[in-house]
Tab-separated table of C-alpha atoms and ligand atoms in Angstrom:
chain	number	residue	atom	x	y	z
A	887	MET	CA	-20.829	-10.299	-9.063
A	888	ILE	CA	-21.273	-6.743	-10.555
A	889	GLN	CA	-24.811	-5.496	-11.607
A	890	ALA	CA	-24.756	-1.884	-12.969
A	891	ASN	CA	-28.002	-0.253	-13.519
A	892	ASN	CA	-28.636	2.750	-15.716
A	893	ILE	CA	-25.356	4.392	-14.973
A	894	SER	CA	-24.603	7.783	-16.289
A	895	HIS	CA	-21.659	9.937	-15.447
A	896	PHE	CA	-20.798	13.828	-15.719
A	897	TYR	CA	-17.666	15.597	-15.379
A	898	GLY	CA	-18.922	19.085	-14.587
A	899	HIS	CA	-21.653	19.640	-17.258
A	900	GLU	CA	-20.071	17.137	-19.695
A	901	GLN	CA	-21.712	13.717	-19.843
A	902	ILE	CA	-19.229	11.103	-20.139
A	903	LEU	CA	-21.335	7.735	-19.545
A	904	TYR	CA	-24.759	7.370	-20.879
A	905	ASP	CA	-27.172	4.904	-19.141
A	906	ILE	CA	-24.942	1.888	-18.770
A	907	SER	CA	-26.343	-1.241	-17.581
A	908	LEU	CA	-24.363	-4.437	-17.284
A	909	GLU	CA	-24.103	-7.722	-15.534
A	910	ILE	CA	-20.893	-9.264	-15.008
A	911	LYS	CA	-20.759	-12.873	-13.496
A	912	GLU	CA	-18.540	-14.801	-11.342
A	913	LYS	CA	-15.119	-16.086	-12.993
A	914	GLU	CA	-16.076	-13.894	-16.411
A	915	PHE	CA	-12.974	-12.313	-18.078
A	916	ILE	CA	-14.158	-9.208	-19.639
A	917	PHE	CA	-12.453	-7.124	-22.071
A	918	LEU	CA	-13.577	-3.495	-22.286
A	919	SER	CA	-12.636	-1.983	-25.607
A	920	GLY	CA	-13.378	1.108	-27.392
A	921	GLU	CA	-11.423	4.080	-28.652
A	922	SER	CA	-9.615	6.633	-26.600
A	923	GLY	CA	-11.882	8.882	-24.845
A	924	SER	CA	-14.795	6.394	-25.112
A	925	GLY	CA	-15.132	6.270	-21.282
A	926	LYS	CA	-13.318	2.938	-20.565
A	927	SER	CA	-11.436	4.352	-17.599
A	928	THR	CA	-14.446	6.216	-16.357
A	929	LEU	CA	-16.584	3.181	-16.142
A	930	LEU	CA	-13.876	0.878	-14.743
A	931	SER	CA	-13.283	3.694	-11.938
A	932	ILE	CA	-17.112	3.238	-11.151
A	933	LEU	CA	-17.446	-0.581	-11.455
A	934	SER	CA	-14.286	-0.614	-8.919
A	935	THR	CA	-15.984	1.594	-6.450
A	936	LEU	CA	-13.550	4.552	-6.823
A	937	LEU	CA	-15.594	6.954	-8.612
A	938	HIS	CA	-19.118	7.519	-7.576
A	939	PRO	CA	-21.458	7.684	-10.655
A	940	SER	CA	-23.538	10.721	-11.045
A	941	GLU	CA	-26.781	8.639	-11.878
A	942	GLY	CA	-27.535	4.984	-11.530
A	943	GLU	CA	-26.812	2.018	-9.042
A	944	LEU	CA	-23.953	-0.623	-8.437
A	945	PHE	CA	-24.288	-3.913	-6.937
A	946	LEU	CA	-21.306	-5.836	-5.815
A	947	GLU	CA	-21.854	-9.444	-4.694
A	948	GLN	CA	-25.821	-8.573	-4.539
A	949	THR	CA	-24.817	-5.632	-2.044
A	950	ALA	CA	-25.648	-1.998	-2.961
A	951	LEU	CA	-22.422	0.060	-3.118
A	952	GLN	CA	-23.878	2.337	-0.392
A	953	GLU	CA	-24.909	-0.631	1.946
A	954	ILE	CA	-21.177	-2.189	1.821
A	955	LYS	CA	-20.301	-1.864	5.704
A	956	ASN	CA	-16.658	-1.281	5.579
A	957	ILE	CA	-15.745	-0.170	2.102
A	958	ASP	CA	-11.972	0.108	2.894
A	959	TYR	CA	-11.617	-3.647	4.005
A	960	PHE	CA	-13.985	-4.441	1.058
A	961	ARG	CA	-11.583	-2.933	-1.400
A	962	GLN	CA	-8.428	-4.387	0.247
A	963	SER	CA	-9.472	-7.943	0.585
A	964	LYS	CA	-11.924	-8.307	-2.615
A	965	ILE	CA	-10.558	-5.883	-5.299
A	966	GLY	CA	-7.543	-5.841	-7.153
A	967	PHE	CA	-6.556	-2.544	-9.159
A	968	VAL	CA	-4.084	-1.988	-11.720
A	969	PHE	CA	-4.114	1.759	-13.027
A	970	GLN	CA	-3.540	3.092	-16.332
A	971	PHE	CA	-0.787	4.955	-14.690
A	972	HIS	CA	0.522	2.552	-12.016
A	973	TYR	CA	1.138	4.230	-8.728
A	974	LEU	CA	4.164	2.605	-7.000
A	975	ILE	CA	5.623	4.157	-3.918
A	976	ASN	CA	9.228	5.016	-4.954
A	977	TYR	CA	10.755	5.069	-1.504
A	978	LEU	CA	9.767	1.287	-1.047
A	979	SER	CA	11.398	-1.561	-3.066
A	980	VAL	CA	9.397	-3.666	-5.360
A	981	TYR	CA	8.793	-6.245	-2.746
A	982	GLU	CA	7.890	-3.861	-0.103
A	983	ASN	CA	5.482	-2.206	-2.386
A	984	ILE	CA	3.593	-5.449	-3.137
A	985	ALA	CA	3.902	-6.398	0.830
A	986	LEU	CA	2.340	-2.968	1.915
A	987	ALA	CA	-0.750	-4.275	-0.129
A	988	ALA	CA	-0.880	-7.740	1.162
A	989	LEU	CA	-2.968	-8.944	3.848
A	990	LYS	CA	-0.843	-10.678	6.499
A	991	GLU	CA	-2.022	-14.179	5.619
A	992	LYS	CA	-1.276	-13.524	1.936
A	993	LYS	CA	2.227	-12.264	1.939
A	994	LYS	CA	3.198	-15.969	1.029
A	995	ASN	CA	2.014	-15.000	-2.450
A	996	ILE	CA	4.550	-12.420	-3.018
A	997	ASN	CA	7.423	-14.709	-4.230
A	998	THR	CA	5.338	-16.780	-6.506
A	999	LEU	CA	3.952	-13.602	-8.106
A	1000	LEU	CA	7.207	-12.420	-8.709
A	1001	GLU	CA	8.564	-15.590	-10.065
A	1002	GLU	CA	5.538	-15.980	-12.484
A	1003	LEU	CA	5.877	-12.476	-13.639
A	1004	GLY	CA	9.520	-12.748	-14.214
A	1005	ILE	CA	10.663	-9.964	-12.020
A	1006	LYS	CA	11.865	-11.846	-8.806
A	1007	GLU	CA	15.591	-10.646	-9.357
A	1008	LEU	CA	14.055	-7.062	-9.115
A	1009	ALA	CA	12.493	-7.596	-5.698
A	1010	SER	CA	14.992	-5.322	-3.694
A	1011	ARG	CA	15.111	-2.597	-6.466
A	1012	TYR	CA	13.239	0.739	-6.318
A	1013	PRO	CA	10.611	1.571	-9.058
A	1014	ASN	CA	12.812	4.168	-10.488
A	1015	GLU	CA	15.498	1.562	-10.994
A	1016	ILE	CA	13.410	-0.839	-13.405
A	1017	SER	CA	11.774	-0.193	-16.650
A	1018	GLY	CA	8.090	0.530	-17.374
A	1019	GLY	CA	7.232	-2.625	-18.518
A	1020	GLN	CA	8.644	-3.941	-15.178
A	1021	ARG	CA	6.756	-1.416	-13.075
A	1022	GLN	CA	3.618	-2.527	-14.689
A	1023	ARG	CA	4.223	-6.063	-13.620
A	1024	VAL	CA	4.927	-5.140	-10.132
A	1025	ALA	CA	1.607	-3.256	-10.107
A	1026	LEU	CA	-0.085	-6.396	-11.398
A	1027	ALA	CA	1.501	-8.499	-8.666
A	1028	ARG	CA	0.367	-6.034	-6.089
A	1029	ALA	CA	-3.184	-6.206	-7.305
A	1030	LEU	CA	-3.075	-9.982	-7.230
A	1031	VAL	CA	-1.470	-10.672	-4.003
A	1032	ASN	CA	-4.490	-10.759	-1.991
A	1033	GLU	CA	-6.209	-13.120	-4.237
A	1034	PRO	CA	-9.172	-10.720	-5.252
A	1035	ARG	CA	-12.533	-11.816	-5.929
A	1036	LEU	CA	-12.588	-8.859	-8.414
A	1037	LEU	CA	-9.819	-7.753	-10.458
A	1038	PHE	CA	-9.816	-4.312	-12.496
A	1039	ALA	CA	-7.048	-3.464	-14.933
A	1040	ASP	CA	-6.729	-0.214	-16.969
A	1041	GLU	CA	-4.359	-0.823	-19.893
A	1042	PRO	CA	-2.199	-3.356	-17.955
A	1043	THR	CA	0.044	-3.965	-21.065
A	1044	GLY	CA	0.425	-0.204	-22.227
A	1045	SER	CA	4.193	-0.505	-21.835
A	1046	LEU	CA	4.659	-4.068	-22.619
A	1047	ASP	CA	5.954	-5.937	-25.709
A	1048	SER	CA	3.724	-8.584	-27.230
A	1049	LYS	CA	5.862	-11.583	-25.446
A	1050	ASN	CA	5.316	-9.859	-22.001
A	1051	SER	CA	1.918	-8.921	-22.780
A	1052	THR	CA	0.950	-12.590	-23.533
A	1053	ILE	CA	2.547	-13.532	-19.891
A	1054	VAL	CA	0.239	-10.882	-18.363
A	1055	TYR	CA	-3.034	-12.085	-20.528
A	1056	GLU	CA	-2.139	-15.744	-19.459
A	1057	LEU	CA	-1.814	-14.922	-15.700
A	1058	LEU	CA	-5.276	-12.850	-15.923
A	1059	ALA	CA	-6.797	-15.853	-17.704
A	1060	ARG	CA	-5.322	-18.028	-14.960
A	1061	ALA	CA	-6.822	-15.594	-12.206
A	1062	ALA	CA	-10.213	-15.856	-13.965
A	1063	ALA	CA	-9.894	-19.757	-13.982
A	1064	TRP	CA	-9.337	-19.807	-10.145
A	1065	GLY	CA	-12.375	-17.725	-9.433
A	1066	THR	CA	-11.310	-14.069	-9.889
A	1067	THR	CA	-13.558	-11.917	-12.090
A	1068	VAL	CA	-11.221	-10.050	-14.225
A	1069	ILE	CA	-12.125	-6.795	-16.163
A	1070	VAL	CA	-9.597	-5.219	-18.318
A	1071	ALA	CA	-9.936	-1.872	-20.276
A	1072	SER	CA	-7.281	-1.808	-23.199
A	1073	HIS	CA	-6.622	-1.037	-26.856
A	1074	ASP	CA	-5.040	-4.603	-27.462
A	1075	ARG	CA	-7.141	-6.579	-29.607
A	1076	GLN	CA	-5.122	-9.822	-28.568
A	1077	LEU	CA	-7.121	-9.885	-25.600
A	1078	GLU	CA	-10.102	-11.178	-27.316
A	1079	ASN	CA	-8.317	-14.473	-27.493
A	1080	TYR	CA	-8.133	-14.443	-23.794
A	1081	ALA	CA	-11.353	-12.926	-22.490
A	1082	THR	CA	-14.662	-14.776	-22.174
A	1083	LYS	CA	-16.500	-11.562	-23.346
A	1084	THR	CA	-15.676	-8.315	-25.047
A	1085	ILE	CA	-17.783	-5.212	-24.151
A	1086	ARG	CA	-17.344	-2.477	-26.829
A	1087	MET	CA	-17.700	1.257	-25.770
A	1088	LYS	CA	-18.241	4.196	-27.964
A	1089	ASP	CA	-18.970	7.697	-26.952
A	1090	GLY	CA	-19.910	6.752	-23.335
A	1091	LYS	CA	-22.316	3.958	-24.458
A	1092	ILE	CA	-22.064	0.332	-24.601
A	1093	LEU	CA	-22.674	-1.077	-28.271
B	1344	ATP	N1	-11.384	13.950	-14.334
B	1344	ATP	C1	-12.031	14.348	-15.661
B	1344	ATP	N2	-12.380	15.550	-15.897
B	1344	ATP	C2	-13.113	15.888	-16.799
B	1344	ATP	N3	-13.218	15.097	-18.116
B	1344	ATP	C3	-12.576	13.821	-17.894
B	1344	ATP	C4	-12.032	13.599	-16.603
B	1344	ATP	N4	-11.506	12.200	-16.803
B	1344	ATP	C5	-11.762	11.992	-18.095
B	1344	ATP	N5	-12.289	12.946	-18.788
B	1344	ATP	C6	-13.007	13.000	-20.225
B	1344	ATP	O1	-13.991	11.812	-20.205
B	1344	ATP	C7	-14.011	11.282	-21.267
B	1344	ATP	C8	-13.649	9.698	-21.154
B	1344	ATP	O2	-12.519	9.524	-20.648
B	1344	ATP	P1	-11.713	7.958	-20.141
B	1344	ATP	O3	-10.517	8.403	-19.516
B	1344	ATP	O4	-12.986	7.361	-19.272
B	1344	ATP	O5	-11.581	7.413	-21.529
B	1344	ATP	P2	-11.015	5.966	-22.136
B	1344	ATP	O6	-11.926	5.140	-22.776
B	1344	ATP	O7	-10.370	5.440	-20.831
B	1344	ATP	O8	-9.742	6.823	-23.069
B	1344	ATP	P3	-8.146	6.083	-23.033
B	1344	ATP	O9	-8.320	4.806	-24.001
B	1344	ATP	O10	-7.601	7.245	-23.825
B	1344	ATP	O11	-7.539	5.706	-21.763
B	1344	ATP	C9	-12.687	11.836	-22.099
B	1344	ATP	O12	-13.414	12.737	-23.088
B	1344	ATP	C10	-12.109	12.587	-21.158
B	1344	ATP	O13	-11.280	13.720	-21.716
B	1345	MG	MG1	-8.416	5.026	-20.129
């Protein structure tokens, strides 16, 4: 599903990632752990095609990144993203934020996801009218709406209490069981109970 070979990354002259190689298979639920500044978000951005690595190669579904024909369509149809700082559009309602990302034939998933995430009654509210944890769940619904093959989430439960974190992890585990490969960067050790594999990072390297 994802194959990374000898990936290194620099921001300016500063090296952030060192020679990272990994393989992630279909339906795996990967917990990317490591202390603050260890490079989790940077690695996640590279694996999810959003950041081009300084060195190394990335293959997604056996295709080299640079050979993917229509990268915009590839991202929209195959990849879901939940960012550390979720970027909802303030001028659109909760429902509209999700609908904007949804492929036409996937719009039917919106209400089910809102219900499963316990935010259905917020559908017509705007992002600045709901709590941080509720926004995070909207971002997760938006990431799952197209039933992506790959889901990347960076601290998806950063502002959730443990009850709502559990709801999110169970949903992610279910998405993995349905066939989505899930990769989550987080500080929350609870994820070890849900993930099929934990990858630990330290100082830009995989331990
Ligand atoms: N755009 C950038 N320009 C320069 N340095 C950056 C940039 N983004 C991140 N860094 C640096 O790269 C290192 C790794 O950052 P990264 O965000 O990947 O860590 P992280 O493991 O996700 O941390 P956290 O757990 O706090 O989210 C840090 O030292 C950070 O300061
Ligand atoms: Mg981070």
